[in-house]
Short mmCIF file of C-alpha atoms in Angstrom, two decimals:
data_model
loop_
_atom_site.label_atom_id
_atom_site.label_comp_id
_atom_site.label_asym_id
_atom_site.label_seq_id
_atom_site.Cartn_x
_atom_site.Cartn_y
_atom_site.Cartn_z
CA UNK B 1 103.37 81.58 87.96
CA UNK B 2 100.41 80.09 86.12
CA UNK B 3 100.77 76.88 88.13
CA UNK B 4 100.46 78.93 91.34
CA UNK B 5 97.27 80.61 90.06
CA UNK B 6 95.86 77.25 89.01
CA UNK B 7 96.59 75.87 92.48
CA UNK B 8 94.79 78.84 94.07
CA UNK B 9 91.68 78.13 92.00
CA UNK B 10 91.74 74.41 92.74
CA UNK B 11 92.24 75.07 96.47
CA UNK B 12 88.84 76.79 96.59
CA UNK B 13 87.18 74.25 94.28
CA UNK B 14 86.93 76.54 91.26
CA UNK B 15 87.49 75.26 87.75
CA UNK B 16 90.65 76.51 86.10
CA UNK B 17 89.62 78.64 83.13
CA UNK B 18 91.56 81.10 81.00
CA UNK B 19 89.43 84.08 82.10
CA UNK B 20 89.91 83.23 85.78
CA UNK B 21 93.67 82.86 85.31
CA UNK B 22 93.81 86.13 83.37
CA UNK B 23 91.88 88.04 86.06
CA UNK B 24 94.05 86.63 88.86
CA UNK B 25 97.21 87.52 86.93
CA UNK B 26 95.93 91.04 86.24
CA UNK B 27 95.16 91.63 89.92
CA UNK B 28 98.46 90.13 91.03
CA UNK B 29 100.34 92.55 88.75
CA UNK B 30 98.01 95.57 89.17
CA UNK B 31 96.48 95.82 92.65
CA UNK B 32 93.61 98.20 93.39
CA UNK B 33 92.18 98.41 89.88
CA UNK B 34 88.57 98.96 88.94
CA UNK B 35 86.50 96.67 86.74
CA UNK B 36 87.20 98.61 83.54
CA UNK B 37 90.94 98.30 84.13
CA UNK B 38 90.59 94.57 84.81
CA UNK B 39 88.67 94.15 81.55
CA UNK B 40 91.37 96.02 79.62
CA UNK B 41 94.16 94.00 81.24
CA UNK B 42 92.41 90.68 80.59
CA UNK B 43 91.61 91.63 76.99
CA UNK B 44 95.33 92.18 76.36
CA UNK B 45 95.66 88.38 76.68
CA UNK B 46 92.12 87.29 75.80
CA UNK B 47 90.70 89.81 73.29
CA UNK B 48 87.35 88.03 72.94
CA UNK B 49 86.47 87.96 76.65
CA UNK B 50 83.19 89.74 77.39
CA UNK B 51 82.49 92.33 80.04
CA UNK B 52 80.02 89.93 81.63
CA UNK B 53 82.62 87.15 81.81
CA UNK B 54 85.00 89.43 83.71
CA UNK B 55 82.21 90.57 86.07
CA UNK B 56 81.29 86.92 86.69
CA UNK B 57 84.91 85.96 87.33
CA UNK B 58 85.42 88.86 89.75
CA UNK B 59 82.29 87.83 91.65
CA UNK B 60 83.34 84.16 91.80
CA UNK B 61 86.88 85.00 92.91
CA UNK B 62 85.60 87.43 95.54
CA UNK B 63 83.04 84.92 96.84
CA UNK B 64 85.79 82.27 97.02
CA UNK B 65 88.08 84.60 98.99
CA UNK B 66 90.81 84.82 96.33
CA UNK B 67 90.08 88.47 95.59
CA UNK B 68 89.08 91.35 97.82
CA UNK B 69 86.62 94.00 96.67
CA UNK B 70 87.23 97.39 98.21
CA UNK B 71 85.01 100.42 97.75
CA UNK B 72 86.04 103.52 99.67
CA UNK B 73 83.23 106.02 100.26
CA UNK B 74 82.35 107.89 97.08
CA UNK B 75 84.52 105.67 94.88
CA UNK B 76 83.81 102.83 92.49
CA UNK B 77 84.75 99.30 93.45
CA UNK B 78 88.37 98.24 93.12
CA UNK B 79 89.85 94.77 93.41
CA UNK B 80 93.03 93.31 94.81
CA UNK B 81 94.48 89.85 95.21
CA UNK B 82 96.06 90.55 98.60
CA UNK B 83 93.73 88.64 100.90
CA UNK B 84 93.96 86.72 104.13
CA UNK B 85 96.00 89.27 106.03
CA UNK B 86 95.11 92.23 108.16
CA UNK B 87 95.69 95.35 106.08
CA UNK B 88 93.94 98.60 105.36
CA UNK B 89 94.08 101.24 102.62
CA UNK B 90 95.04 104.86 102.05
CA UNK B 91 93.20 106.77 99.32
CA UNK B 92 94.27 110.00 97.62
CA UNK B 93 91.49 112.60 97.75
CA UNK B 94 92.81 114.15 94.54
CA UNK B 95 93.52 111.33 92.07
CA UNK B 96 91.94 108.31 93.80
CA UNK B 97 95.15 106.28 94.02
CA UNK B 98 94.84 103.46 96.58
CA UNK B 99 97.73 101.89 98.48
CA UNK B 100 97.97 99.18 101.13
CA UNK B 101 98.65 100.05 104.76
CA UNK B 102 99.66 97.22 107.07
CA UNK B 103 97.83 97.11 110.38
CA UNK B 104 100.00 98.61 113.10
CA UNK B 105 98.29 96.83 115.99
CA UNK B 106 98.31 93.13 115.17
CA UNK B 107 95.86 90.38 114.31
CA UNK B 108 92.32 90.98 113.09
CA UNK B 109 90.23 92.82 113.99
CA UNK B 110 93.12 95.11 115.16
CA UNK B 111 90.62 97.60 116.61
CA UNK B 112 88.29 97.04 119.51
CA UNK B 113 84.75 98.36 119.19
CA UNK B 114 83.55 100.44 122.14
CA UNK B 115 80.32 98.42 122.03
CA UNK B 116 80.09 95.23 119.97
CA UNK B 117 76.27 94.98 120.46
CA UNK B 118 76.67 91.22 120.83
CA UNK B 119 78.39 90.78 117.47
CA UNK B 120 81.42 88.53 117.12
CA UNK B 121 83.67 90.98 115.29
CA UNK B 122 86.32 89.42 113.07
CA UNK B 123 87.42 92.37 110.95
CA UNK B 124 87.85 96.13 111.18
CA UNK B 125 88.10 98.06 107.94
CA UNK B 126 90.06 101.29 108.06
CA UNK B 127 90.45 103.73 105.19
CA UNK B 128 92.94 106.54 105.52
CA UNK B 129 92.35 109.59 103.32
CA UNK B 130 94.91 112.15 102.22
CA UNK B 131 96.86 113.43 99.25
CA UNK B 132 99.42 111.20 97.53
CA UNK B 133 102.98 112.40 96.81
CA UNK B 134 102.21 112.75 93.08
CA UNK B 135 99.32 115.14 93.77
CA UNK B 136 101.03 116.99 96.59
CA UNK B 137 102.21 120.41 95.43
CA UNK B 138 104.16 123.03 97.36
CA UNK B 139 100.88 124.99 97.81
CA UNK B 140 99.10 121.93 99.19
CA UNK B 141 101.94 121.18 101.60
CA UNK B 142 102.06 124.74 102.99
CA UNK B 143 98.27 124.99 103.38
CA UNK B 144 98.17 121.64 105.21
CA UNK B 145 100.98 122.72 107.53
CA UNK B 146 99.07 125.90 108.36
CA UNK B 147 95.93 123.94 109.27
CA UNK B 148 97.60 121.68 111.86
#
């Protein structure tokens, strides 16, 4: 697996460093985590890595297109290594859990703007909001059914 991560870094002309490998591995194994979680995951392998080093790595990986930064309204930034495809996210209003949702329509931008104002649109970002199964209680389910 490390060879694959090294190849990803080299493919975008980034030096292979232990912090970069550790961040990529953390995001591969734990999608949709915030910066604090990335720092904790990286420090499990590299205890001496600084907060700033992780922030710098996340920025470099995001700028290079190896990592995607997502920030649903009202939430802190989260990161994932699933890039280069056309997917969206669903966010739990209760606990903040984020999950991937594949686009049901097809290739990017999968939605057509009613007026593009002359822009060449190459992406549409959709965030679905709801309550995840872990937070859903019998009371929540019956009150939601009554409101539809």
